mmCIF file with all atom_site columns, C-alpha atoms in Angstrom:
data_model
loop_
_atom_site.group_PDB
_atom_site.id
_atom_site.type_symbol
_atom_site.label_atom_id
_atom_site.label_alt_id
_atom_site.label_comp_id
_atom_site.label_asym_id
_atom_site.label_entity_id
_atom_site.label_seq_id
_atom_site.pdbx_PDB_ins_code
_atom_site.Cartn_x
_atom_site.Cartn_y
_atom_site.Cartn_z
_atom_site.occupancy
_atom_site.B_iso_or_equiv
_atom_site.pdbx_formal_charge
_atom_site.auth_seq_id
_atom_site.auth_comp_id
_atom_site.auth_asym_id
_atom_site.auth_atom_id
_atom_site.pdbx_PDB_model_num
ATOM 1   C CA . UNK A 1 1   ? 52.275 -38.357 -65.307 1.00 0.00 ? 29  UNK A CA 1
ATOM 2   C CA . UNK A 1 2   ? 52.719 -35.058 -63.227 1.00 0.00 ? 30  UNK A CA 1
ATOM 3   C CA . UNK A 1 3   ? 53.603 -34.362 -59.963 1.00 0.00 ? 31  UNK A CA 1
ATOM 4   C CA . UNK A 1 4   ? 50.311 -34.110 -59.144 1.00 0.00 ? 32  UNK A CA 1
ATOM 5   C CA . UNK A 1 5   ? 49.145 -37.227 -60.857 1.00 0.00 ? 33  UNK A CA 1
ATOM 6   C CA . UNK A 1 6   ? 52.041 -38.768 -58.388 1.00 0.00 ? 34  UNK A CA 1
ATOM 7   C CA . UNK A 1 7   ? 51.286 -37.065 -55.479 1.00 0.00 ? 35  UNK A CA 1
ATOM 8   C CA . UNK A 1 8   ? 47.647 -38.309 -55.593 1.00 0.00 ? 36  UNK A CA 1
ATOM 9   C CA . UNK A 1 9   ? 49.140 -42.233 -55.933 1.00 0.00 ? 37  UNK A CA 1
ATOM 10  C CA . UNK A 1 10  ? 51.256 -41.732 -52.779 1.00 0.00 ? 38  UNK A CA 1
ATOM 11  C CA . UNK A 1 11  ? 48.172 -40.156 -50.649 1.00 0.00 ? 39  UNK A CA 1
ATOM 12  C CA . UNK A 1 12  ? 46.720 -43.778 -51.427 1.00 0.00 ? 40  UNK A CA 1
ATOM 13  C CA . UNK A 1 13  ? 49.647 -45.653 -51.828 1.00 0.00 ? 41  UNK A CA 1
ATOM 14  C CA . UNK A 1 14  ? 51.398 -44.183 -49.106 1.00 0.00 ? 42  UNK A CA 1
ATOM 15  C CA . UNK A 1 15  ? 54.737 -46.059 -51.264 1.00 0.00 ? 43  UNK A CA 1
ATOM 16  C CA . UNK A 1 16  ? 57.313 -44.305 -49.814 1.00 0.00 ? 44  UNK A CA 1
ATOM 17  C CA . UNK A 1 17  ? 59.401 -44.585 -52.921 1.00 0.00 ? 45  UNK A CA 1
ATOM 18  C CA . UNK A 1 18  ? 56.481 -42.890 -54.955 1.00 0.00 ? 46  UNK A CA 1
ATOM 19  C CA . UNK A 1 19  ? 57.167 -40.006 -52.288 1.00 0.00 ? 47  UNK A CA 1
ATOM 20  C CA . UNK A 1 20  ? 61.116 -40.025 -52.646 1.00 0.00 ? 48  UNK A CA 1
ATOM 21  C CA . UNK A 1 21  ? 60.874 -39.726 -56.458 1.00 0.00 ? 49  UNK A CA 1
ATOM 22  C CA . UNK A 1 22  ? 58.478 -37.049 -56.217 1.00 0.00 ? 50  UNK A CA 1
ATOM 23  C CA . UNK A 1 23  ? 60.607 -34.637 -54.467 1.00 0.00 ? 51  UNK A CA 1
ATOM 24  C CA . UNK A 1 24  ? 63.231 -32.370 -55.822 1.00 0.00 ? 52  UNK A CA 1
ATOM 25  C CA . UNK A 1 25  ? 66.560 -32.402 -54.133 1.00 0.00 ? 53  UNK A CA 1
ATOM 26  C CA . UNK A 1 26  ? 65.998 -28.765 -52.526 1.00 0.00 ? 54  UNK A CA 1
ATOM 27  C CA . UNK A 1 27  ? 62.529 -28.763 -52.012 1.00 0.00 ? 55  UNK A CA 1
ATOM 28  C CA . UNK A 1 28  ? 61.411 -26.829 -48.788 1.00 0.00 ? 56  UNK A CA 1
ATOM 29  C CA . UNK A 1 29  ? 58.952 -27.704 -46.935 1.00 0.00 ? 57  UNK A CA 1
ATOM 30  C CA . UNK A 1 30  ? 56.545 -25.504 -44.405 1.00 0.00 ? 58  UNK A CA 1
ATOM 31  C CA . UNK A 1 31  ? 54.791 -27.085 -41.656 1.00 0.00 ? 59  UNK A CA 1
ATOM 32  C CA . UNK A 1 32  ? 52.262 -25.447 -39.642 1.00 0.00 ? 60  UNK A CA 1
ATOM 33  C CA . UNK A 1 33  ? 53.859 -25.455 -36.018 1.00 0.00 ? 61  UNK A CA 1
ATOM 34  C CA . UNK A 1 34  ? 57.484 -25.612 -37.425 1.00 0.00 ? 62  UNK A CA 1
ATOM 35  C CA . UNK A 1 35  ? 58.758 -22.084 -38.060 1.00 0.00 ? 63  UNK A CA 1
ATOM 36  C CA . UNK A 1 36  ? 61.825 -22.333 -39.823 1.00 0.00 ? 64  UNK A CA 1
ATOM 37  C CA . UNK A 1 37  ? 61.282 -23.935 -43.435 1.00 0.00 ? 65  UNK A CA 1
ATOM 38  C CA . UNK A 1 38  ? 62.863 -27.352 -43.629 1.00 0.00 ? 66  UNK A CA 1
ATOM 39  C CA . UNK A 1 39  ? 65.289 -27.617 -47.008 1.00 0.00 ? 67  UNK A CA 1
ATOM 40  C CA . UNK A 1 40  ? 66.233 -30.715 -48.287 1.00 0.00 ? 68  UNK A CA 1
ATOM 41  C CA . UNK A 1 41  ? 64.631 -34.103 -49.763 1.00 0.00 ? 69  UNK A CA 1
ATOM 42  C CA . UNK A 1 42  ? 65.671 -35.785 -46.597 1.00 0.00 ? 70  UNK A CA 1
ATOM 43  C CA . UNK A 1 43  ? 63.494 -33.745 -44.401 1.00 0.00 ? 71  UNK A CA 1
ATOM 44  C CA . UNK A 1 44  ? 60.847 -32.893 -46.484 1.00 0.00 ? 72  UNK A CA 1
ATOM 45  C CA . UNK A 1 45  ? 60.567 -36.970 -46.971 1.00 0.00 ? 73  UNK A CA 1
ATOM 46  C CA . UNK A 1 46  ? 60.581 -37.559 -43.479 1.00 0.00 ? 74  UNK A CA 1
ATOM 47  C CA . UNK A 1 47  ? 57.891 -34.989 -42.453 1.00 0.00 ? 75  UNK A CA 1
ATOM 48  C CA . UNK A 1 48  ? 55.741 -36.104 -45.366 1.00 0.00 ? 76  UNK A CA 1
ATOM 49  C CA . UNK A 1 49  ? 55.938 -39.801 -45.327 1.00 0.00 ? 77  UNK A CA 1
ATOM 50  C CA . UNK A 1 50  ? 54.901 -39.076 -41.491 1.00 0.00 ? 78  UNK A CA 1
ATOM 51  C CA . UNK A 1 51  ? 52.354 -36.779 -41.996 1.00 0.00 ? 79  UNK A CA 1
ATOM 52  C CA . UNK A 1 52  ? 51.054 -40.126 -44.205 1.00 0.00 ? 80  UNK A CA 1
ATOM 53  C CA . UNK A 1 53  ? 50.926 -42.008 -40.519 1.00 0.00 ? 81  UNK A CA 1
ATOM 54  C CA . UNK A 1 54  ? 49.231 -39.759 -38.986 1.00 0.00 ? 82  UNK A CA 1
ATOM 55  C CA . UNK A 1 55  ? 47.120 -37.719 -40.882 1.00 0.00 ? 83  UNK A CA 1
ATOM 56  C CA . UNK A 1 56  ? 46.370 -40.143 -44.047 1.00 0.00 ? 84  UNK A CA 1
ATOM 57  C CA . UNK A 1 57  ? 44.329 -42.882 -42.656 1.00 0.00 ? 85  UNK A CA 1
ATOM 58  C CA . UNK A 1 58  ? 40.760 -43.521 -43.576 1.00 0.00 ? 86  UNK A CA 1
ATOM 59  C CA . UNK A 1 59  ? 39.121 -40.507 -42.817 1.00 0.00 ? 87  UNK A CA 1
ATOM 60  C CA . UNK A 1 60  ? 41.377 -38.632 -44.488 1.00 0.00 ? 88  UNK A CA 1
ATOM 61  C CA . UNK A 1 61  ? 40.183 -36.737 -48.000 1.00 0.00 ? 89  UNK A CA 1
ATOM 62  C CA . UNK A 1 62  ? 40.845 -33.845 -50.724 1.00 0.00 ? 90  UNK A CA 1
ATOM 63  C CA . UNK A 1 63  ? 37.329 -31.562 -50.404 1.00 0.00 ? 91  UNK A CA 1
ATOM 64  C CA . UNK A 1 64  ? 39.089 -28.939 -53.056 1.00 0.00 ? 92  UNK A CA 1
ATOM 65  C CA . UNK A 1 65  ? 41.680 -28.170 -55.680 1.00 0.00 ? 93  UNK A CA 1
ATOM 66  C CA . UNK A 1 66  ? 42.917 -25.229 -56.952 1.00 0.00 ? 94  UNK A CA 1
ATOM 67  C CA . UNK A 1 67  ? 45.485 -25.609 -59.430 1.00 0.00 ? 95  UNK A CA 1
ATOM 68  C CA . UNK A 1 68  ? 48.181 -22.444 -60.903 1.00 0.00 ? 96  UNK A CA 1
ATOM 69  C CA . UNK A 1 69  ? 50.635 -22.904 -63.837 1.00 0.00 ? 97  UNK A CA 1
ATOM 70  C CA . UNK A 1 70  ? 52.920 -24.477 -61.467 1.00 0.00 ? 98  UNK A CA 1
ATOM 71  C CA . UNK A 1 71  ? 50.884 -25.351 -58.652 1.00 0.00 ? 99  UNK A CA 1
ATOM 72  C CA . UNK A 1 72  ? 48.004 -26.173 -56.648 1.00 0.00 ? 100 UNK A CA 1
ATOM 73  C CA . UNK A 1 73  ? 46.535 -25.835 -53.353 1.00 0.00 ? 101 UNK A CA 1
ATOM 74  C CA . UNK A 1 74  ? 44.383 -28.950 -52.191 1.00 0.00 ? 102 UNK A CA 1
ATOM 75  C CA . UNK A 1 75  ? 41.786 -28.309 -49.221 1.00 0.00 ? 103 UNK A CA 1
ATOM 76  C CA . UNK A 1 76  ? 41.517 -31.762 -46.981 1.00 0.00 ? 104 UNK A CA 1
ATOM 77  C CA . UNK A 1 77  ? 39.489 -32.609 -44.243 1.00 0.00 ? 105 UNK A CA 1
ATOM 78  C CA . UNK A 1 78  ? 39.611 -35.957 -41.940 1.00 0.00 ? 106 UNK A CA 1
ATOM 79  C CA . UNK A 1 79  ? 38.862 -36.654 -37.863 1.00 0.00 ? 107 UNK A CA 1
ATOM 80  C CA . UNK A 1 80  ? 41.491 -38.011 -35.318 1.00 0.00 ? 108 UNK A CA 1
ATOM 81  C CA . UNK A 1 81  ? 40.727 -38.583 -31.606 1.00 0.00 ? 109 UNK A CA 1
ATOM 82  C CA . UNK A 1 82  ? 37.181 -37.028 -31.966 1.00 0.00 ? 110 UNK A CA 1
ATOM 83  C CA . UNK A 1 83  ? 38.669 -33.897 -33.145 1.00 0.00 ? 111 UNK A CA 1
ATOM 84  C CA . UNK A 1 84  ? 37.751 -32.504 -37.242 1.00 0.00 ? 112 UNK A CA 1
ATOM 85  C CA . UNK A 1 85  ? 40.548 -30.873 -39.131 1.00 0.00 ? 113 UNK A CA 1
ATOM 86  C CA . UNK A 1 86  ? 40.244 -29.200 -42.116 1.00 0.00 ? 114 UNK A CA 1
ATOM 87  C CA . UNK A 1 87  ? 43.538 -27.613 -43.758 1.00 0.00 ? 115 UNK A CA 1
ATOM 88  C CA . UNK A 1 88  ? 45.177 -27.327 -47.164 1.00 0.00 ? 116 UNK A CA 1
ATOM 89  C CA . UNK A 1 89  ? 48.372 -28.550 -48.870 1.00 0.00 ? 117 UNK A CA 1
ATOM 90  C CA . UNK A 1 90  ? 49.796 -25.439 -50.895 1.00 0.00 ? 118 UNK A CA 1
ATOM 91  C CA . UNK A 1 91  ? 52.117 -27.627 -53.405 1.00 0.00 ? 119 UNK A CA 1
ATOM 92  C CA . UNK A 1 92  ? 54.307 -26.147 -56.435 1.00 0.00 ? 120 UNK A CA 1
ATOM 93  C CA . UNK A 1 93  ? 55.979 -27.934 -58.702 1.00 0.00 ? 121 UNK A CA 1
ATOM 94  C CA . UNK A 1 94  ? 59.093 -27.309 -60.748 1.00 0.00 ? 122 UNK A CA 1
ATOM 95  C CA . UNK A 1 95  ? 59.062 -25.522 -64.315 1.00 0.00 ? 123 UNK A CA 1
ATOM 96  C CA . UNK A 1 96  ? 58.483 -29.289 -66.194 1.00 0.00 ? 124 UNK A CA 1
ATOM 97  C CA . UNK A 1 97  ? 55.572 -30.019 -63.564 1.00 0.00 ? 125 UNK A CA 1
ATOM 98  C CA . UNK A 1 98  ? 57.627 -33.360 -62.721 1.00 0.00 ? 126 UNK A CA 1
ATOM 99  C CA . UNK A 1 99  ? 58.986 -32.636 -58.804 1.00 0.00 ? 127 UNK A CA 1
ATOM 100 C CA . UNK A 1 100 ? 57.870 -31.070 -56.260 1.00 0.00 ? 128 UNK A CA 1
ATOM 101 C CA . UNK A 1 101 ? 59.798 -27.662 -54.832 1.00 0.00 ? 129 UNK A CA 1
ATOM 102 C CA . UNK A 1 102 ? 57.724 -26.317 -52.205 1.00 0.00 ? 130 UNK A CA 1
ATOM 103 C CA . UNK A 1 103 ? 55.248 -27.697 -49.829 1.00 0.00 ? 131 UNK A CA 1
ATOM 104 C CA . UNK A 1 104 ? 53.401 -25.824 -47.347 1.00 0.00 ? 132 UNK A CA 1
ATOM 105 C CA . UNK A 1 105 ? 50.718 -26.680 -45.533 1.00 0.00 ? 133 UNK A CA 1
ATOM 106 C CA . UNK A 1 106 ? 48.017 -24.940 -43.110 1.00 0.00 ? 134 UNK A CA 1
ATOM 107 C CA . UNK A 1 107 ? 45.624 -26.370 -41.034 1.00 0.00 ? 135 UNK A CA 1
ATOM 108 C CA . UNK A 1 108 ? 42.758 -25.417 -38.299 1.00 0.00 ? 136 UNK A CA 1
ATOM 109 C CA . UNK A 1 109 ? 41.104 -25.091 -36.210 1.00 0.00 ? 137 UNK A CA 1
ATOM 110 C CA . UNK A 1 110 ? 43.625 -24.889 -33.062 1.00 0.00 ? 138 UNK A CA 1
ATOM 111 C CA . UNK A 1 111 ? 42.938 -27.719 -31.489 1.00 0.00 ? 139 UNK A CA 1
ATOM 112 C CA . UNK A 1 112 ? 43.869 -29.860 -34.506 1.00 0.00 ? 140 UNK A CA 1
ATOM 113 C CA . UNK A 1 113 ? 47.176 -27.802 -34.898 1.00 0.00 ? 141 UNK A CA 1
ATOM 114 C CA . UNK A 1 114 ? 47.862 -28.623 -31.141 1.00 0.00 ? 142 UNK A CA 1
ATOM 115 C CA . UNK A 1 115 ? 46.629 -33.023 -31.591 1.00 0.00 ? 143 UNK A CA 1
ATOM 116 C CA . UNK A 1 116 ? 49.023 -33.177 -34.980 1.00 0.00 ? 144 UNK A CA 1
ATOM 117 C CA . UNK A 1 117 ? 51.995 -31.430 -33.214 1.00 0.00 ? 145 UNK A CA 1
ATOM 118 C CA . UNK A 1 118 ? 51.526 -33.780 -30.239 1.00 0.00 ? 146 UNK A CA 1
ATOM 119 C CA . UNK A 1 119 ? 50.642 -36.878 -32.937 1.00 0.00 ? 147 UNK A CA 1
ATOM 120 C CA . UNK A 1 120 ? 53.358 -35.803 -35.185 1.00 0.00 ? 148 UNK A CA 1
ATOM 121 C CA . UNK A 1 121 ? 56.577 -35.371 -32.424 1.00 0.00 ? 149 UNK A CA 1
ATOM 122 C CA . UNK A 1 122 ? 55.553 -39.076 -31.868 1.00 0.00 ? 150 UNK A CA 1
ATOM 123 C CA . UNK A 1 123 ? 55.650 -39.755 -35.395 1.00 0.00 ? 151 UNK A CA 1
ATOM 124 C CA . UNK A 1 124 ? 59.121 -38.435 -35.719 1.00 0.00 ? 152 UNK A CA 1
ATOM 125 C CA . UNK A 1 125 ? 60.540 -39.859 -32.745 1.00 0.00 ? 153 UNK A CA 1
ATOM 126 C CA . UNK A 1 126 ? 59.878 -42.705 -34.259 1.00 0.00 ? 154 UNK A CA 1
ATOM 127 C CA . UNK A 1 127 ? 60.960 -42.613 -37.547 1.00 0.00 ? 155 UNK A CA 1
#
């Protein structure tokens, strides 16, 4: 199974153990109102498992893949507090396609950057 394969379980699982194993030790992660990259698993998990929360209910979907040799960038879209966002994961994987490294992700228009800052500070507080 790839990283890939394993990321897509954890979107539906949302198995926070899934998400642990999935990501190397010094993976960075890129977040779209955070300007410093984060480095670390601990971090990266943290973000991610609560970008799950909030961003990966039942709206949420992949509209479009785009996949490198060690890569891929997945377009999603899904609607929180009456507001549409549409953004992309940019994900690349480690030289056996097993972890994740890097994780970036982008997302517009403003207004959803500005609800998932507010939505995601919460998130974090709380976690």
């Amino acid at each position: 199974m790839t990283a890939l394969d394993r990321w897509r379980d954890f979107i539906k699982s949302h198995d926070r153990g899934v998400l642990w194993d999935l990501l190397h030790p010094n993976v960075v992660f890129e977040s779209p109102v955070v300007h410093t990259p984060q480095r670390g698993r601990e971090i990266t998990f943290k973000y991610l498992a609560s970008a799950g929360k909030v961003l990966g209910g039942p709206g949420f979907k992949y509209v479009g893949e785009w996949r490198g040799d060690n890569g891929a960038v997945l377009e999603f879209e899904n609607e929180i507090e009456g507001i549409r966002i549409n953004g992309v994961d940019m994900i690349t994987f480690n030289d056996y396609g097993s972890l994740i490294t890097h994780f970036k992700v982008m997302v517009r228009p403003l207004k959803a950057i500005n609800l998932l800052h507010r939505l995601m500070g919460e998130q974090l507080a709380r976690a």
